[in-house]
Short mmCIF file of C-alpha atoms in Angstrom, two decimals:
data_model
loop_
_atom_site.label_atom_id
_atom_site.label_comp_id
_atom_site.label_asym_id
_atom_site.label_seq_id
_atom_site.Cartn_x
_atom_site.Cartn_y
_atom_site.Cartn_z
CA MET A 1489 7.50 -32.20 35.73
CA SER A 1490 6.48 -35.52 36.48
CA LYS A 1491 9.35 -37.02 34.88
CA LYS A 1492 12.62 -35.18 33.64
CA THR A 1493 12.24 -34.03 30.18
CA ASN A 1494 14.72 -35.60 27.44
CA LYS A 1495 16.05 -34.77 23.75
CA ASN A 1496 13.30 -37.71 22.61
CA ILE A 1497 10.58 -35.72 23.89
CA TRP A 1498 11.60 -32.47 22.29
CA VAL A 1499 12.22 -34.73 18.40
CA ASP A 1500 9.49 -36.71 18.52
CA LEU A 1501 7.32 -33.20 19.13
CA VAL A 1502 9.36 -31.13 16.66
CA THR A 1503 8.64 -33.43 13.63
CA GLN A 1504 4.52 -34.11 14.82
CA PRO A 1505 3.57 -33.73 11.02
CA ASP A 1506 1.07 -31.17 11.36
CA ILE A 1507 4.18 -29.03 12.08
CA VAL A 1508 6.31 -30.56 10.00
CA HIS A 1509 4.16 -29.68 6.94
CA ARG A 1510 3.14 -26.20 8.49
CA ASP A 1511 -0.59 -26.77 9.19
CA VAL A 1512 -0.50 -23.70 11.83
CA ASN A 1513 -3.87 -24.07 13.46
CA ARG A 1514 -3.38 -28.30 13.83
CA ALA A 1515 0.43 -27.39 14.53
CA ILE A 1516 -0.83 -24.96 17.15
CA MET A 1517 -2.80 -27.79 19.04
CA THR A 1518 -0.70 -30.38 19.04
CA ILE A 1519 1.92 -28.38 20.78
CA ILE A 1520 0.02 -26.85 23.60
CA GLU A 1521 -0.99 -30.81 23.99
CA ARG A 1522 2.09 -31.81 24.02
CA GLY A 1523 2.77 -29.21 25.95
CA ALA A 1524 0.60 -30.09 29.11
CA ASN A 1525 1.68 -33.48 28.92
CA ILE A 1526 5.77 -32.33 29.15
CA LEU A 1527 5.07 -29.28 32.13
CA ASP A 1528 2.14 -32.41 33.30
CA ALA A 1529 -0.07 -29.32 33.47
CA ASP A 1530 -3.91 -28.99 33.76
CA GLN A 1531 -4.29 -26.60 30.85
CA VAL A 1532 -1.99 -24.34 28.17
CA SER A 1533 -3.15 -21.87 25.84
CA VAL A 1534 -1.55 -19.19 23.43
CA TRP A 1535 -2.66 -15.85 24.08
CA ARG A 1536 -1.50 -13.22 21.27
CA MET A 1537 -2.49 -9.83 21.58
CA ASN A 1538 -4.86 -7.72 18.25
CA ASP A 1539 -3.42 -6.02 15.60
CA THR A 1540 -4.49 -1.96 17.81
CA GLY A 1541 -2.66 -3.72 20.91
CA ASP A 1542 -5.23 -3.05 23.77
CA GLU A 1543 -6.52 -6.90 23.70
CA LEU A 1544 -5.27 -10.56 24.19
CA VAL A 1545 -6.77 -12.92 22.10
CA CYS A 1546 -7.01 -16.92 22.61
CA ILE A 1547 -6.36 -18.01 20.34
CA ASP A 1548 -6.31 -21.41 20.96
CA LEU A 1549 -6.72 -23.51 24.73
CA PHE A 1550 -6.50 -26.33 25.99
CA ASN A 1551 -7.77 -28.15 28.61
CA LYS A 1552 -6.21 -31.44 29.87
CA ILE A 1553 -8.89 -32.73 32.08
CA THR A 1554 -11.93 -32.32 29.53
CA ASN A 1555 -9.47 -32.69 26.66
CA LEU A 1556 -11.11 -30.30 24.90
CA HIS A 1557 -9.86 -26.86 22.69
CA THR A 1558 -11.55 -23.33 23.10
CA SER A 1559 -10.69 -20.05 21.85
CA ASP A 1560 -11.45 -16.55 21.10
CA ALA A 1561 -11.79 -15.39 24.79
CA LYS A 1562 -10.35 -11.69 25.37
CA ILE A 1563 -8.48 -9.81 27.75
CA PRO A 1564 -8.16 -6.38 27.58
CA ILE A 1565 -4.82 -5.42 28.67
CA LEU A 1566 -5.06 -1.59 30.06
CA ARG A 1567 -7.01 -3.41 32.45
CA TYR A 1568 -4.40 -5.15 34.43
CA PRO A 1569 -0.83 -3.21 34.73
CA ASP A 1570 0.66 -5.64 37.70
CA TYR A 1571 0.29 -8.35 35.52
CA PHE A 1572 1.13 -6.52 31.84
CA SER A 1573 3.75 -4.81 32.45
CA THR A 1574 5.83 -7.31 34.01
CA ILE A 1575 5.01 -9.73 31.24
CA GLN A 1576 6.03 -7.53 28.47
CA SER A 1577 9.76 -6.59 30.35
CA GLY A 1578 10.60 -9.97 29.21
CA ASP A 1579 10.43 -11.97 32.79
CA VAL A 1580 8.51 -15.03 32.89
CA ILE A 1581 6.00 -14.97 35.90
CA LYS A 1582 5.27 -18.29 38.30
CA VAL A 1583 2.98 -17.94 40.14
CA THR A 1584 2.20 -20.70 43.46
CA ASP A 1585 -1.73 -18.95 44.73
CA VAL A 1586 -2.35 -16.78 41.78
CA SER A 1587 -5.50 -15.77 43.86
CA LEU A 1588 -3.03 -14.22 46.23
CA ASP A 1589 0.08 -13.18 44.39
CA PRO A 1590 0.33 -9.40 43.49
CA LEU A 1591 1.20 -9.74 40.26
CA THR A 1592 -1.56 -12.27 38.94
CA LYS A 1593 -4.28 -11.53 41.77
CA GLU A 1594 -5.72 -9.51 39.59
CA LEU A 1595 -6.54 -10.98 36.72
CA THR A 1596 -8.91 -13.51 39.32
CA THR A 1597 -12.07 -12.82 38.61
CA ILE A 1598 -11.94 -12.53 34.44
CA LEU A 1599 -9.64 -15.58 34.01
CA TRP A 1600 -8.64 -18.06 37.01
CA SER A 1601 -11.58 -17.83 38.60
CA PRO A 1602 -13.72 -19.19 36.06
CA SER A 1603 -11.45 -22.44 34.91
CA ASN A 1604 -10.37 -22.87 39.04
CA VAL A 1605 -6.75 -21.98 38.47
CA GLN A 1606 -4.99 -22.66 41.16
CA SER A 1607 -1.60 -21.94 40.21
CA ASN A 1608 -0.02 -20.76 36.62
CA LEU A 1609 3.20 -20.28 34.73
CA SER A 1610 3.56 -16.84 32.24
CA VAL A 1611 5.99 -16.86 29.23
CA PRO A 1612 5.58 -13.84 27.44
CA ILE A 1613 5.87 -14.71 23.02
CA TRP A 1614 8.16 -12.36 21.37
CA GLU A 1615 8.51 -11.43 17.29
CA LYS A 1616 11.73 -9.53 16.47
CA GLY A 1617 12.31 -8.02 19.52
CA GLU A 1618 8.02 -6.94 20.81
CA PHE A 1619 6.13 -8.65 22.97
CA VAL A 1620 3.14 -9.82 20.90
CA GLY A 1621 1.70 -12.54 23.38
CA VAL A 1622 2.17 -15.19 26.13
CA VAL A 1623 1.50 -18.71 27.06
CA LEU A 1624 -0.05 -19.83 30.24
CA PHE A 1625 0.16 -22.82 31.90
CA ASP A 1626 -2.07 -23.55 34.63
CA GLN A 1627 -2.39 -25.92 37.66
CA ILE A 1628 -6.02 -26.09 38.41
CA GLN A 1629 -6.54 -29.35 40.63
CA LYS A 1630 -3.83 -28.18 42.89
CA GLN A 1631 -1.62 -25.20 43.56
CA ARG A 1632 2.42 -26.22 42.41
CA GLU A 1633 5.71 -25.03 42.78
CA TRP A 1634 7.13 -24.45 39.34
CA GLN A 1635 10.86 -25.60 39.25
CA LEU A 1636 13.67 -24.24 36.51
CA GLU A 1637 13.46 -27.81 34.63
CA ASP A 1638 9.72 -26.40 34.21
CA VAL A 1639 10.32 -22.61 33.42
CA ASN A 1640 13.54 -23.84 30.40
CA ALA A 1641 10.32 -26.63 29.14
CA ALA A 1642 7.53 -23.80 28.76
CA TRP A 1643 10.74 -21.24 26.80
CA ARG A 1644 10.91 -24.15 24.32
CA ILE A 1645 7.34 -24.98 23.93
CA THR A 1646 6.71 -20.57 24.03
CA HIS A 1647 8.95 -20.43 21.14
CA LEU A 1648 7.54 -23.08 19.04
CA VAL A 1649 4.74 -21.95 19.32
CA SER A 1650 6.08 -17.80 18.17
CA GLN A 1651 8.18 -19.77 14.84
CA THR A 1652 4.77 -21.62 14.34
CA LEU A 1653 2.31 -17.99 14.57
CA LEU A 1654 6.05 -16.51 11.97
CA VAL A 1655 5.06 -18.64 9.51
CA ALA A 1656 1.26 -18.04 9.52
CA ASP A 1657 2.40 -14.10 8.77
CA SER A 1658 4.37 -15.01 6.87
CA ARG A 1659 2.15 -17.28 4.85
CA LYS A 1660 -1.09 -14.78 5.16
CA LEU A 1661 1.11 -11.58 3.71
CA GLU A 1662 2.40 -14.21 1.10
CA GLN A 1663 -1.21 -14.55 -0.10
CA GLN A 1664 -1.63 -10.58 -0.07
CA LEU A 1665 1.95 -9.59 -1.48
CA ASP A 1666 0.32 -12.11 -4.10
CA LEU A 1667 -3.18 -10.32 -4.82
CA VAL A 1668 -0.42 -7.05 -4.79
CA THR A 1669 1.48 -8.33 -7.84
CA ARG A 1670 -0.97 -9.60 -9.54
CA ALA A 1671 -2.39 -6.14 -10.08
CA VAL A 1672 0.70 -4.57 -10.33
CA GLU A 1673 0.99 -6.94 -13.01
CA ARG A 1674 -1.65 -5.60 -14.90
CA ILE A 1675 -0.18 -1.41 -15.26
CA PRO A 1676 1.44 -2.13 -18.27
CA LEU A 1677 -1.28 -4.27 -20.10
CA GLU A 1678 -4.23 -2.04 -19.56
CA LYS A 1679 -5.50 1.37 -20.78
CA ASP A 1680 -7.31 3.13 -17.92
CA ARG A 1681 -4.17 3.61 -15.61
CA THR A 1682 -6.25 5.18 -13.24
CA GLU A 1683 -8.68 2.39 -13.10
CA ILE A 1684 -5.80 -0.35 -12.72
CA PHE A 1685 -4.14 1.47 -9.58
CA THR A 1686 -7.07 2.44 -7.49
CA ASP A 1687 -7.41 -1.18 -7.79
CA LEU A 1688 -4.31 -1.89 -7.14
CA LEU A 1689 -4.81 0.50 -3.38
CA ASP A 1690 -7.66 -0.76 -2.69
CA ILE A 1691 -5.42 -4.13 -2.14
CA VAL A 1692 -2.45 -2.12 -0.48
CA VAL A 1693 -5.22 -0.62 2.23
CA LYS A 1694 -6.14 -3.82 3.15
CA LEU A 1695 -3.25 -4.82 3.29
CA MET A 1696 -1.55 -2.70 5.55
CA ASP A 1697 -4.82 -2.94 7.63
CA GLY A 1698 -5.30 0.70 6.82
CA ASP A 1699 -8.38 2.92 6.78
CA SER A 1700 -8.09 5.16 3.05
CA GLY A 1701 -4.96 5.90 1.16
CA ILE A 1702 -3.25 7.51 -2.08
CA LEU A 1703 -1.61 6.92 -5.01
CA TYR A 1704 0.06 10.38 -6.49
CA LEU A 1705 2.64 10.54 -9.41
CA CYS A 1706 5.33 12.85 -9.25
CA ASP A 1707 5.17 15.53 -12.18
CA VAL A 1708 9.06 15.90 -12.39
CA THR A 1709 9.70 19.34 -14.24
CA ARG A 1710 6.99 20.39 -12.55
CA GLN A 1711 8.40 19.66 -9.25
CA GLU A 1712 3.99 18.73 -8.59
CA ILE A 1713 2.49 15.64 -7.89
CA HIS A 1714 -1.39 14.48 -8.48
CA MET A 1715 -3.75 12.19 -7.11
CA GLU A 1716 -3.66 9.25 -9.20
CA ALA A 1717 -5.96 6.66 -7.45
CA VAL A 1718 -7.64 7.03 -4.03
CA ASN A 1719 -9.22 5.28 -1.08
CA ASN A 1720 -11.89 6.08 1.47
CA ILE A 1721 -10.68 9.81 0.39
CA PRO A 1722 -14.15 12.07 -0.45
CA VAL A 1723 -14.46 13.95 -3.37
CA LYS A 1724 -14.10 17.52 -2.35
CA TYR A 1725 -9.77 16.67 -1.04
CA THR A 1726 -9.31 15.13 -4.03
CA ARG A 1727 -7.55 18.34 -5.07
CA GLU A 1728 -5.52 17.91 -8.33
CA MET A 1729 -2.04 18.97 -7.94
CA TYR A 1730 0.60 19.46 -5.22
CA ALA A 1731 3.88 21.05 -4.60
CA TYR A 1732 6.79 19.66 -3.88
CA ASN A 1733 7.24 19.49 -0.24
CA GLU A 1734 3.21 20.55 -0.07
CA GLY A 1735 1.76 17.70 2.63
CA ILE A 1736 3.10 14.98 3.32
CA ALA A 1737 3.26 13.54 0.01
CA GLY A 1738 4.85 16.26 -0.69
CA LEU A 1739 8.04 16.07 1.25
CA VAL A 1740 8.05 11.90 0.30
CA ALA A 1741 8.23 13.42 -3.86
CA GLN A 1742 11.04 15.69 -2.71
CA ASN A 1743 13.08 13.64 -0.69
CA GLY A 1744 12.65 10.53 -1.96
CA ARG A 1745 12.47 8.78 1.73
CA PRO A 1746 9.62 7.52 3.70
CA ILE A 1747 7.80 9.02 6.23
CA LEU A 1748 6.19 7.25 9.11
CA ILE A 1749 3.36 10.22 11.32
CA ASP A 1750 1.86 8.38 14.28
CA LYS A 1751 -0.71 11.53 15.33
CA LEU A 1752 -1.07 14.17 12.57
CA ASP A 1753 -1.62 16.92 14.95
CA LEU A 1754 1.87 16.74 16.57
CA TRP A 1755 3.89 16.50 13.33
CA THR A 1756 5.93 19.93 13.13
CA LYS A 1757 5.13 19.73 9.13
CA ILE A 1758 1.16 20.83 8.74
CA ASP A 1759 -0.53 19.32 6.10
CA PRO A 1760 -2.32 21.43 3.96
CA VAL A 1761 -4.73 19.49 3.18
CA PHE A 1762 -5.56 17.11 5.57
CA HIS A 1763 -4.97 18.66 8.76
CA LYS A 1764 -8.03 20.11 9.40
CA ALA A 1765 -10.36 17.24 7.65
CA LYS A 1766 -9.32 15.55 10.53
CA MET A 1767 -9.95 12.27 8.11
CA PHE A 1768 -6.70 10.53 9.60
CA GLU A 1769 -4.53 10.35 12.94
CA VAL A 1770 -1.53 8.44 12.09
CA SER A 1771 -0.37 8.15 8.20
CA ILE A 1772 2.82 6.07 6.56
CA ALA A 1773 3.96 6.62 2.58
CA CYS A 1774 6.12 5.27 0.77
CA PRO A 1775 8.06 7.30 -2.39
CA VAL A 1776 8.00 4.94 -5.72
CA ILE A 1777 11.48 5.31 -7.41
CA THR A 1778 12.79 4.29 -10.38
CA ARG A 1779 15.81 4.46 -12.53
CA GLY A 1780 17.00 6.65 -10.00
CA GLU A 1781 14.08 8.85 -9.50
CA THR A 1782 11.03 9.56 -7.59
CA VAL A 1783 7.78 8.98 -9.64
CA GLY A 1784 5.07 8.37 -7.23
CA VAL A 1785 4.41 8.55 -4.28
CA ILE A 1786 2.10 5.90 -1.96
CA GLN A 1787 0.40 7.15 1.46
CA ILE A 1788 -1.52 4.70 3.71
CA ASN A 1789 -3.56 6.18 6.56
CA ARG A 1790 -5.40 5.05 9.40
CA LYS A 1791 -8.21 7.42 11.66
CA LYS A 1792 -6.83 6.18 15.56
CA SER A 1793 -3.70 7.33 16.59
CA ASP A 1794 -3.64 4.03 18.92
CA HIS A 1795 -3.09 2.13 16.24
CA PRO A 1796 0.29 3.82 14.75
CA PHE A 1797 2.40 1.84 11.13
CA SER A 1798 5.04 0.15 12.71
CA HIS A 1799 9.07 -0.75 11.08
CA SER A 1800 7.17 -3.87 9.95
CA ASP A 1801 4.60 -1.92 7.68
CA LEU A 1802 7.33 0.20 6.34
CA VAL A 1803 8.91 -2.35 4.78
CA ILE A 1804 5.92 -3.94 3.28
CA LEU A 1805 4.86 -0.35 2.22
CA LYS A 1806 8.26 -0.70 0.99
CA GLN A 1807 7.69 -3.92 -1.17
CA VAL A 1808 5.00 -3.09 -2.65
CA ALA A 1809 6.63 0.28 -4.09
CA ASP A 1810 8.66 -1.10 -5.47
CA GLN A 1811 6.25 -3.37 -7.73
CA THR A 1812 4.74 -0.45 -8.29
CA ALA A 1813 8.01 1.00 -9.94
CA MET A 1814 9.00 -1.90 -11.51
CA ALA A 1815 5.75 -1.92 -13.48
CA LEU A 1816 6.15 1.37 -14.15
CA ASP A 1817 8.53 1.33 -15.65
CA TYR A 1818 7.36 -1.12 -17.90
CA TYR A 1819 4.88 1.00 -18.48
CA HIS A 1820 7.01 3.83 -20.14
CA LEU A 1821 8.68 1.33 -22.10
CA SER A 1822 5.72 -0.21 -23.24
CA GLU A 1823 4.64 3.08 -24.50
CA GLN A 1824 7.78 3.86 -25.79
CA ASN A 1825 7.83 0.79 -28.04
CA ARG A 1826 3.86 1.58 -29.12
CA SER A 1827 5.53 5.17 -30.46
CA PHE A 1828 8.03 2.88 -32.23
CA ASP A 1829 4.94 1.58 -34.20
CA LEU A 1830 3.19 4.85 -34.21
CA PHE A 1831 6.53 5.96 -36.23
CA GLN A 1832 6.93 3.12 -38.20
CA GLN A 1833 3.27 3.29 -39.76
CA LEU A 1834 3.54 7.39 -39.85
CA ALA A 1835 6.67 6.44 -41.97
CA TRP A 1836 5.15 4.09 -44.02
CA GLN A 1837 1.89 6.36 -44.66
CA SER A 1838 3.60 9.25 -46.05
CA SER A 1839 5.46 7.18 -48.60
CA LYS A 1840 2.33 6.44 -50.41
CA VAL A 1841 0.80 9.12 -49.46
CA THR A 1842 1.22 12.48 -51.73
CA HIS A 1843 -1.34 14.59 -50.42
CA LEU A 1844 -0.47 16.72 -47.02
CA ASP A 1845 -4.04 17.35 -45.86
CA VAL A 1846 -4.79 13.39 -46.14
CA MET A 1847 -1.21 12.85 -44.19
CA LEU A 1848 -2.08 15.10 -41.31
CA GLU A 1849 -6.14 13.32 -41.27
CA ASN A 1850 -3.82 9.42 -40.95
CA GLY A 1851 -1.28 11.26 -38.57
CA LEU A 1852 -4.01 12.12 -36.06
CA THR A 1853 -6.35 9.65 -36.41
CA LEU A 1854 -2.83 7.19 -35.23
CA ILE A 1855 -1.69 9.19 -32.43
CA ASN A 1856 -5.11 10.19 -31.05
CA ARG A 1857 -5.16 6.37 -31.44
CA SER A 1858 -2.39 5.29 -29.17
CA LEU A 1859 -2.76 7.75 -26.89
CA SER A 1860 -6.87 7.02 -26.17
CA THR A 1861 -7.44 10.78 -26.98
CA ASP A 1862 -10.94 11.87 -28.55
CA ILE A 1863 -9.92 15.24 -30.60
CA GLY A 1864 -6.91 15.90 -32.74
CA ILE A 1865 -6.10 19.52 -34.58
CA ALA A 1866 -2.95 19.89 -37.03
CA GLN A 1867 -1.82 22.62 -39.28
CA VAL A 1868 0.92 22.46 -41.87
CA LEU A 1869 1.49 25.27 -43.99
CA ASP A 1870 -1.92 26.16 -45.17
CA THR A 1871 -3.37 22.51 -44.88
CA GLN A 1872 -5.60 21.88 -41.73
CA ALA A 1873 -6.92 19.24 -40.12
CA VAL A 1874 -9.21 17.73 -37.22
CA ILE A 1875 -10.73 15.03 -35.71
CA GLY A 1876 -13.33 14.67 -32.72
CA LEU A 1877 -14.76 18.00 -33.31
CA SER A 1878 -18.06 19.74 -34.87
CA ILE A 1879 -17.57 22.06 -37.85
CA ASN A 1880 -17.99 25.07 -36.11
CA ALA A 1881 -16.60 24.35 -33.22
CA SER A 1882 -13.55 23.60 -35.64
CA LYS A 1883 -13.92 27.00 -37.13
CA LYS A 1884 -13.45 28.77 -34.14
CA LEU A 1885 -10.53 26.44 -32.50
CA LEU A 1886 -8.10 26.13 -35.97
CA ALA A 1887 -8.96 29.89 -36.23
CA GLU A 1888 -7.99 30.92 -32.00
CA THR A 1889 -5.06 28.69 -32.59
CA ASN A 1890 -3.84 30.21 -35.48
CA GLU A 1891 -3.49 33.64 -33.92
CA ILE A 1892 -1.20 31.77 -31.11
CA SER A 1893 0.66 29.10 -33.07
CA GLN A 1894 3.94 31.58 -33.82
CA LEU A 1895 3.59 32.12 -30.09
CA ILE A 1896 4.36 28.27 -29.62
CA SER A 1897 8.03 27.59 -29.85
CA HIS A 1898 7.57 24.91 -27.71
CA THR A 1899 5.14 22.25 -26.63
CA LEU A 1900 2.36 23.66 -24.80
CA VAL A 1901 1.10 20.90 -22.32
CA THR A 1902 -2.51 21.41 -20.57
CA ARG A 1903 -4.29 19.12 -18.01
CA ASP A 1904 -7.26 21.73 -17.53
CA TRP A 1905 -8.15 24.63 -19.34
CA LYS A 1906 -10.72 25.42 -17.34
CA VAL A 1907 -8.30 26.36 -14.10
CA LYS A 1908 -6.48 29.73 -14.17
CA GLU A 1909 -2.85 29.25 -15.09
CA VAL A 1910 -3.72 29.35 -19.21
CA ALA A 1911 -1.50 31.41 -20.07
CA SER A 1912 -4.71 32.52 -23.19
CA LEU A 1913 -7.64 33.05 -21.46
CA LYS A 1914 -9.21 33.22 -25.16
CA LEU A 1915 -7.83 30.45 -26.45
CA ALA A 1916 -9.12 29.03 -22.80
CA LYS A 1917 -12.51 30.03 -23.94
CA VAL A 1918 -12.26 27.65 -27.39
CA MET A 1919 -10.56 24.43 -26.47
CA THR A 1920 -13.80 24.80 -23.30
CA SER A 1921 -16.16 25.88 -25.78
CA SER A 1922 -15.36 23.08 -28.30
CA GLY A 1923 -15.54 20.26 -25.01
CA ILE A 1924 -11.69 20.29 -24.26
CA ARG A 1925 -10.27 20.31 -21.06
CA SER A 1926 -6.22 18.94 -21.89
CA SER A 1927 -4.51 18.99 -24.45
CA ILE A 1928 -0.84 18.50 -25.91
CA ILE A 1929 -0.02 20.84 -29.01
CA THR A 1930 3.50 20.90 -30.54
CA PRO A 1931 5.14 22.50 -33.06
CA VAL A 1932 5.95 21.71 -36.64
CA VAL A 1933 9.51 22.63 -37.74
CA ILE A 1934 11.34 22.45 -41.06
CA GLU A 1935 14.78 24.04 -41.34
CA ASN A 1936 14.58 25.72 -38.13
CA GLU A 1937 11.79 27.24 -39.45
CA LEU A 1938 8.28 27.01 -37.58
CA VAL A 1939 5.36 25.74 -40.43
CA GLY A 1940 2.44 24.48 -38.10
CA TYR A 1941 1.34 22.52 -34.95
CA LEU A 1942 0.45 19.63 -34.13
CA GLY A 1943 -1.88 18.74 -31.09
CA VAL A 1944 -4.27 16.08 -29.55
CA CYS A 1945 -6.80 17.04 -27.07
CA SER A 1946 -8.85 14.93 -24.67
CA SER A 1947 -12.36 15.64 -23.41
CA THR A 1948 -11.60 14.54 -19.55
CA VAL A 1949 -8.61 16.02 -17.56
CA ARG A 1950 -5.52 14.04 -18.58
CA TYR A 1951 -2.12 13.99 -16.52
CA TRP A 1952 0.22 13.39 -19.45
CA THR A 1953 2.97 11.38 -19.23
CA ARG A 1954 6.74 12.12 -20.17
CA SER A 1955 6.58 9.40 -23.16
CA GLU A 1956 3.11 10.70 -24.00
CA ILE A 1957 4.46 14.44 -24.31
CA GLN A 1958 7.68 12.68 -26.69
CA THR A 1959 5.23 10.95 -28.74
CA VAL A 1960 2.81 13.97 -29.84
CA GLU A 1961 6.71 15.53 -30.14
CA LEU A 1962 8.44 12.35 -31.84
CA THR A 1963 5.51 12.57 -34.51
CA ALA A 1964 5.14 16.12 -35.08
CA ARG A 1965 8.62 15.89 -36.49
CA GLN A 1966 7.73 12.73 -38.32
#
């Protein structure tokens, strides 16, 4: 430096309006302009590692001779091992002749010669213990011996650059998490939960710089998970149910702990679905936990192993999972409130209606409307009721259901009557021929005696929630 720096110089720098008001782009420009003056350097530039960690990208370069700012130049890291192994080790590189010094001469063609740089002082940028970039102080017009006070000043300028970049990252993250929050807030309010989960997953995949993603929900009773929403996953891989401990998400659902996989091929527990598909090599998965119970799993994937997820990514995904958990919990509470409103309506109708057939039909209508289903069946004693089916389909369905109604001593929950796990093949055939894919059928019991059944059915595959099942059971008691 041409003169000794003093405290006033630094106070003046950190109180510049661009820095105080955190105008990130202008702040970086101001810092390196002032840095060039403080160190009496001809050129100062800020370089930051890209997302894949294989290039340094110039955020801003200030040439004091021309008084111009430029950006976007790139340096491939792997081509220059001597320089980058030294700078990433935490050492400052100070070189008088960049074309002859063994640490810098490999960069002569790509970096030093085009700008006629003679001497260089390189200071690494660190964030949370990781190397993320470098600030270069260059002398162009003549060679220079860098002094201790130059190094100390360069460190202070680099620290200020680092803090400014952290502000930029923080703002970007806040904006992205705000999008997540808005999507999560819609979960309790919208009936089409899958659609809103898909919107949420799209946002999270972008937030995590992923290539695909899956949101699973858990069936705690059956110890199974299913894909509630997917992003960039072909339909043929979206198998409907997975057992706990099966694959990445199944293991997370079972133990309630997140997983970070740097290379899927080397993972000791082979994923039965995606291992052969080669859709991704890197994955991160986090449990969605409400009231101490794992109710879902969010999994984000990347195609290439040279872009692994970090601990910071895990912190972000956990924050998303926690927000999703709170929204799901609120969703279930909202379901319970809707069920309570339904019971009040049923109780009011029961007091006004004396005919059982009218009561059953009104009850089916209310419960189907509450659960957004389209078909309902019921029989209590000798009285039957059906909504959403033709007369012929109704007769076949009621007749077959009556044959097994004495066997319905507990609630029968079926997500898809077409699958082989259904116990009664004959009933399954009648159900599917009637256009029914999934259903909840629960017994109606009076004074410990089974007197009939009540069922809500859907023409689409439904993964019934615990609250929905409880709503049907409570309605049957009502």
